mmCIF file of C-alpha atoms in Angstrom:
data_model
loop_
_atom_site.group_PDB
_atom_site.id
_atom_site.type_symbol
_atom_site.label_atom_id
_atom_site.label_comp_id
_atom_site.label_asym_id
_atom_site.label_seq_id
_atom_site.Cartn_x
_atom_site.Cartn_y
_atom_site.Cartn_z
ATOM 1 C CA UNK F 1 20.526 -47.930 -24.382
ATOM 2 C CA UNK F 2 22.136 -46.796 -20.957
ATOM 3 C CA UNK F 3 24.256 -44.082 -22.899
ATOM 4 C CA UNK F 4 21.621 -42.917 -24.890
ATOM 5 C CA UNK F 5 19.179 -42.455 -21.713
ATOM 6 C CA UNK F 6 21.956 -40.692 -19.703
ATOM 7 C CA UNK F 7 22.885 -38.444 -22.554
ATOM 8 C CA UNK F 8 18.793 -37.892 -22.968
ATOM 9 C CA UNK F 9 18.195 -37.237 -19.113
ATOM 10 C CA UNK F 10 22.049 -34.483 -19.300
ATOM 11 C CA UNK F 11 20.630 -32.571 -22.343
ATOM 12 C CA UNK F 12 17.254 -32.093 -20.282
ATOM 13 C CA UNK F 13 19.261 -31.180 -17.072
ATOM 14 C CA UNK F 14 21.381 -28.318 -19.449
ATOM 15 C CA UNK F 15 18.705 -26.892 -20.905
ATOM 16 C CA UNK F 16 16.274 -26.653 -17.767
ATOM 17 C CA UNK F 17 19.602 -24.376 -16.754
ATOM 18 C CA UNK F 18 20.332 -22.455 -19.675
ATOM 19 C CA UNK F 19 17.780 -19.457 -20.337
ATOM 20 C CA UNK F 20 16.023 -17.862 -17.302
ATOM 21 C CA UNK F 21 12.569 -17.506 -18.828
ATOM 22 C CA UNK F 22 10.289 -19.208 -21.538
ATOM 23 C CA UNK F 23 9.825 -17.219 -24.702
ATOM 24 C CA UNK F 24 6.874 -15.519 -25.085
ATOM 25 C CA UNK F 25 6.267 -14.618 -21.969
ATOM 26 C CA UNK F 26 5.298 -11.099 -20.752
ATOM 27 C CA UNK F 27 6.569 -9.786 -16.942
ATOM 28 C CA UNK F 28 5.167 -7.085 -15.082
ATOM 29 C CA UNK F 29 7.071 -6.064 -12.107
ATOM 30 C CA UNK F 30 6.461 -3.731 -8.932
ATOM 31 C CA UNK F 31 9.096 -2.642 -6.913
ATOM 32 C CA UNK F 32 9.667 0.010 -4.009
ATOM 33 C CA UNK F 33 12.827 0.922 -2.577
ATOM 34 C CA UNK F 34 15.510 3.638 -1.475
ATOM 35 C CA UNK F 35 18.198 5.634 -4.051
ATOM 36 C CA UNK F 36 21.147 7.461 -2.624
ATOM 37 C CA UNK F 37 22.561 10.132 -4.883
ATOM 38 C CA UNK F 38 26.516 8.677 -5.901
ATOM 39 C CA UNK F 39 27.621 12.137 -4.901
ATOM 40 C CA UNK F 40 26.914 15.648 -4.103
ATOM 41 C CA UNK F 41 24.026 17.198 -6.245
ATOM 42 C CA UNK F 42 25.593 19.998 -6.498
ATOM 43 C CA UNK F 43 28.504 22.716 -4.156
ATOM 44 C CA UNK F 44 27.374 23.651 -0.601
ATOM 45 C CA UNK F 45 24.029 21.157 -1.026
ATOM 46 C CA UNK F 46 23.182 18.081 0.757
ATOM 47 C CA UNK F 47 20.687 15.431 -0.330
ATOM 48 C CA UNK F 48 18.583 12.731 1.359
ATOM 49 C CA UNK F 49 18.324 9.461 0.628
ATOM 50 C CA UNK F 50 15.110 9.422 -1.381
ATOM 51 C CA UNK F 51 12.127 6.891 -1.831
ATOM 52 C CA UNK F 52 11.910 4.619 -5.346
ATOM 53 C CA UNK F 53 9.424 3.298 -7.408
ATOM 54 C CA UNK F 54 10.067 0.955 -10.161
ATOM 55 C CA UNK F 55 7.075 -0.505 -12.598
ATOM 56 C CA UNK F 56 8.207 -2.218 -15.666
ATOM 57 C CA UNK F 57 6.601 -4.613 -18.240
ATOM 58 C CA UNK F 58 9.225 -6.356 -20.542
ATOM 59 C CA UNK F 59 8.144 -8.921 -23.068
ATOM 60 C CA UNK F 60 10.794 -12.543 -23.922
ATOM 61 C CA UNK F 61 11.766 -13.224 -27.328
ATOM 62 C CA UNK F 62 13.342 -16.541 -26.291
ATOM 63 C CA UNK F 63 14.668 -18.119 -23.092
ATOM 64 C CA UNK F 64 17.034 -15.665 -22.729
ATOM 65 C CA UNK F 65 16.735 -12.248 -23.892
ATOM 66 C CA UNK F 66 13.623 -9.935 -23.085
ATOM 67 C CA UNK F 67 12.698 -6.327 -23.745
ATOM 68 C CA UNK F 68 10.076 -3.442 -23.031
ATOM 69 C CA UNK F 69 9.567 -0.402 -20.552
ATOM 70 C CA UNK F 70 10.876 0.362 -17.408
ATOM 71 C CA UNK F 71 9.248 4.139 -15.321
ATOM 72 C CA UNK F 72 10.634 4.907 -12.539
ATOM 73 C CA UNK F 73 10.144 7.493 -10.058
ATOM 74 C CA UNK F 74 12.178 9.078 -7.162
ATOM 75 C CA UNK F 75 12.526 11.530 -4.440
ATOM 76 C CA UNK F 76 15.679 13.549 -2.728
ATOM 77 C CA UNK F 77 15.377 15.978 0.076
ATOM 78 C CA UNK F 78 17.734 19.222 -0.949
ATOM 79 C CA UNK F 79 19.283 21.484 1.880
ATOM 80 C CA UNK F 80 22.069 24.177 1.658
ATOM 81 C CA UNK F 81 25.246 23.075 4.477
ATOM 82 C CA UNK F 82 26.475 26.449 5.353
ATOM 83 C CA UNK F 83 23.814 28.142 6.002
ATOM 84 C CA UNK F 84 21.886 25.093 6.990
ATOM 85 C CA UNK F 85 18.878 26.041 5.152
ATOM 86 C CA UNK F 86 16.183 23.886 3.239
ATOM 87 C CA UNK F 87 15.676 24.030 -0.136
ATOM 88 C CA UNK F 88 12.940 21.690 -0.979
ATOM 89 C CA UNK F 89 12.835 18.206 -3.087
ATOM 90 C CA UNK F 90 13.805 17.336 -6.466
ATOM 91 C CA UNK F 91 11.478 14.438 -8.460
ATOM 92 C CA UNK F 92 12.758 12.632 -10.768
ATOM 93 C CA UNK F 93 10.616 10.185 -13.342
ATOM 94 C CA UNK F 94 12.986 8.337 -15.487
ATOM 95 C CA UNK F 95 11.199 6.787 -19.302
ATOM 96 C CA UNK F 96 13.640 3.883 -19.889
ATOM 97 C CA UNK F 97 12.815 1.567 -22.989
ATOM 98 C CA UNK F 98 14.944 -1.128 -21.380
ATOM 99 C CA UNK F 99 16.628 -4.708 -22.548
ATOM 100 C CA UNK F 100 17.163 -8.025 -20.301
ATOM 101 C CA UNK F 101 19.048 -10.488 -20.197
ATOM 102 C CA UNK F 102 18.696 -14.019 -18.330
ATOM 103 C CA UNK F 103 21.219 -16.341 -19.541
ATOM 104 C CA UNK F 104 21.153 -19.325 -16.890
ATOM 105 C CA UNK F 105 18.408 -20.196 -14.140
ATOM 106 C CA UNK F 106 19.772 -21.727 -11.156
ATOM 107 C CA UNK F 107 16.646 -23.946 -9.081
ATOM 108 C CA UNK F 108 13.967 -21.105 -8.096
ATOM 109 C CA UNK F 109 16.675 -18.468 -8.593
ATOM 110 C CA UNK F 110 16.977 -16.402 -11.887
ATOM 111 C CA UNK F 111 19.773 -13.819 -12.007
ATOM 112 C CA UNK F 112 20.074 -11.178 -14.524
ATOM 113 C CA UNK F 113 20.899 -8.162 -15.945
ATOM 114 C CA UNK F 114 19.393 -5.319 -18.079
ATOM 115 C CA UNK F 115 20.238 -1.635 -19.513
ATOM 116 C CA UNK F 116 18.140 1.330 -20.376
ATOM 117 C CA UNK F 117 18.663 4.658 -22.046
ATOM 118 C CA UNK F 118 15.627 7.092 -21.892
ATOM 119 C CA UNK F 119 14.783 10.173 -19.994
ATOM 120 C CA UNK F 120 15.132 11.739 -16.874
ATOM 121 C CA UNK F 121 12.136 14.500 -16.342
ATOM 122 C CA UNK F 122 13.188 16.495 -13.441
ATOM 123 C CA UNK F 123 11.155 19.155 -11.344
ATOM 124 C CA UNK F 124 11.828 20.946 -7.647
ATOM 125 C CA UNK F 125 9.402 21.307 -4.966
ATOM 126 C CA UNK F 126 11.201 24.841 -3.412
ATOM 127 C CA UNK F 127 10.387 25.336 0.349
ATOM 128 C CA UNK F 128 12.114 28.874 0.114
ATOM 129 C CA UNK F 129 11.737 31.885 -2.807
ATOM 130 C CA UNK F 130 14.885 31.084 -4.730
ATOM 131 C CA UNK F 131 13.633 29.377 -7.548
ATOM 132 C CA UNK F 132 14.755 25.732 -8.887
ATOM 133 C CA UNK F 133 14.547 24.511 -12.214
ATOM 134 C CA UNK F 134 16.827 21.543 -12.941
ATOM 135 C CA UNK F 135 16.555 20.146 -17.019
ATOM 136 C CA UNK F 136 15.706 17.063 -17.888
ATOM 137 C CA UNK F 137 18.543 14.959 -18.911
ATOM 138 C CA UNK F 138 19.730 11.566 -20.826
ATOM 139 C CA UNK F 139 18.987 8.548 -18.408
ATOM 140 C CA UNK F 140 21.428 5.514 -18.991
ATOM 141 C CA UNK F 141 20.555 2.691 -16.334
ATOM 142 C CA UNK F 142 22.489 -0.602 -16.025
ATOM 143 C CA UNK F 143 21.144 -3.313 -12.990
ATOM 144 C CA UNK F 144 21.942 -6.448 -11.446
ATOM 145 C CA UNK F 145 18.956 -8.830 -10.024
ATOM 146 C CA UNK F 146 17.319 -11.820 -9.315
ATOM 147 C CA UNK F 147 14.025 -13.487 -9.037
ATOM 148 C CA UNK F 148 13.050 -16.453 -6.692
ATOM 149 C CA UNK F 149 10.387 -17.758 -8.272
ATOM 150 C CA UNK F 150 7.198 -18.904 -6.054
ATOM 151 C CA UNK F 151 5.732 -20.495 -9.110
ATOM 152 C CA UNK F 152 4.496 -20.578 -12.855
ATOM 153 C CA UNK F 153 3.072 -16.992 -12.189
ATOM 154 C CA UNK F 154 4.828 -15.232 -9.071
ATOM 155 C CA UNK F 155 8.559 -14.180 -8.043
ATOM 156 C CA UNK F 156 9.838 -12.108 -5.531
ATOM 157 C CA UNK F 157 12.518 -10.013 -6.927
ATOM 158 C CA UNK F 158 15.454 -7.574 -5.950
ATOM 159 C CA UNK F 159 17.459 -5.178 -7.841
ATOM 160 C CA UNK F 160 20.705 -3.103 -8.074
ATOM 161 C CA UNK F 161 20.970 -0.383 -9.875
ATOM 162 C CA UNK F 162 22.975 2.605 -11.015
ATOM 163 C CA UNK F 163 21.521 5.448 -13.138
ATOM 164 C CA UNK F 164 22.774 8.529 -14.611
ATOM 165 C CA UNK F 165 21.087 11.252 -14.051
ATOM 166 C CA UNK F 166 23.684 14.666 -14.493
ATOM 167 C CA UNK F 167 22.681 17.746 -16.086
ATOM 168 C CA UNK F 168 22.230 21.519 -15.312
ATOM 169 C CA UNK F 169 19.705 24.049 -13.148
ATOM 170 C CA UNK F 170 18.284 27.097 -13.614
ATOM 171 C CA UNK F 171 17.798 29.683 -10.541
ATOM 172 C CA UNK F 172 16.878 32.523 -9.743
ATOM 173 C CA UNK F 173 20.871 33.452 -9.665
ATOM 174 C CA UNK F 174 21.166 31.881 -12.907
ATOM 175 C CA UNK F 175 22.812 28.729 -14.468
ATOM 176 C CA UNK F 176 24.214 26.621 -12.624
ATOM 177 C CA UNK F 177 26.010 23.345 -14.813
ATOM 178 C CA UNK F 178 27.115 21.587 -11.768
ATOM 179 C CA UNK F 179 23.979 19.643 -11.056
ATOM 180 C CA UNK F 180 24.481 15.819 -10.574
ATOM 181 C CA UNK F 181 21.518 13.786 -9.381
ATOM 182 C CA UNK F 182 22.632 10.422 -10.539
ATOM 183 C CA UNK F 183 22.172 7.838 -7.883
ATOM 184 C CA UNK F 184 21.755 4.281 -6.481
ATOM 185 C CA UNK F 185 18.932 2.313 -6.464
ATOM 186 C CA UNK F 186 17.978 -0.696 -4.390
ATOM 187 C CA UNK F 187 14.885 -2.588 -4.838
ATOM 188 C CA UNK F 188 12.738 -5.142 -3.454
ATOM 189 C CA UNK F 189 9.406 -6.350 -4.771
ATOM 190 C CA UNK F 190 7.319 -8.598 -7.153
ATOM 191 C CA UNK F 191 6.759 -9.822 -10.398
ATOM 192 C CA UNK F 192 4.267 -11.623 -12.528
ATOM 193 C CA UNK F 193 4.292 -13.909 -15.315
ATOM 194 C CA UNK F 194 2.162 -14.468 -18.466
#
């Protein structure tokens, strides 16, 4: 009866740790943060590290895996370096159908991962008369996060992310194919569970 108990009580205690989240269960997250670009947007420009904004509502199909939609939205100051000259600000709003996964859940923590592929819709605010018209591009995001969950309903969360974001611009000098605004984000926030 002893071994049957213990084996019992170690098959509860493994699969309270295996799978992050109860199937069926849909998320809704808010987070804010800051994106640096991962390198020059494009020859002779510098950029600013921009504001994010993440909202994302992803749906699990069992304790582990979850999917849905992930919008994002963020902001880099563009100047020219020689002559120091500002150009304005480039938006981006990224559409990312995205997947999850949680595989273990560790106390209140709950790490995970998830990738996206979507669309990057890019526009320029000029500050000058040369006109800026970067394209919209193929969005492939891949992040690293966790949750500390405050209880049945409510986690804080924070994320990692890289997203690709590289494409072309029209000006009023022409094409320009060396356009790169693929960045970093970092992100802090909430999320909700029902």
């Amino acid at each position: 009866t002893g071994l049957s108990l213990s084996t019992v009580a170690s098959a509860d205690d493994a699969k309270q740790r295996l799978g992050g989240i109860e199937a069926g269960k849909w998320v809704l997250g808010f987070r804010a943060g800051f994106a640096p670009l991962t390198q020059q947007l494009s020859d002779n420009t510098s950029t600013s590290i921009g504001p994010l904004v993440n909202v994302q509502g992803l749906y699990s199909f069992n304790t582990w895996f979850l999917a849905g939609l992930m919008v994002e939205w963020e902001r880099h100051g563009v100047s020219v370096e020689r002559p120091d000259v500002d150009l304005g600000h480039q938006d981006t709003v990224s559409v990312l159908p995205t997947v999850e996964l949680r595989p273990v859940k560790l106390g209140q923590f709950i790490p995970y991962v998830n990738m996206s592929f979507g669309v990057n819709v890019n526009s320029f605010g000029e500050d000058t008369g040369l006109r800026i018209s970067p394209s919209n591009t193929f969005a492939w995001r891949l992040g690293w996060g966790a949750d500390y969950r405050l209880n049945e309903r409510f986690a804080l969360n924070t994320e990692w992310a890289y997203k690709r974001n590289d494409g072309h611009t029209h000006t009023s000098f022409g094409r320009n194919d060396d356009w790169n605004a693929s960045s970093f984000g970092f992100l802090f926030g909430a999320k909700m569970f029902f």
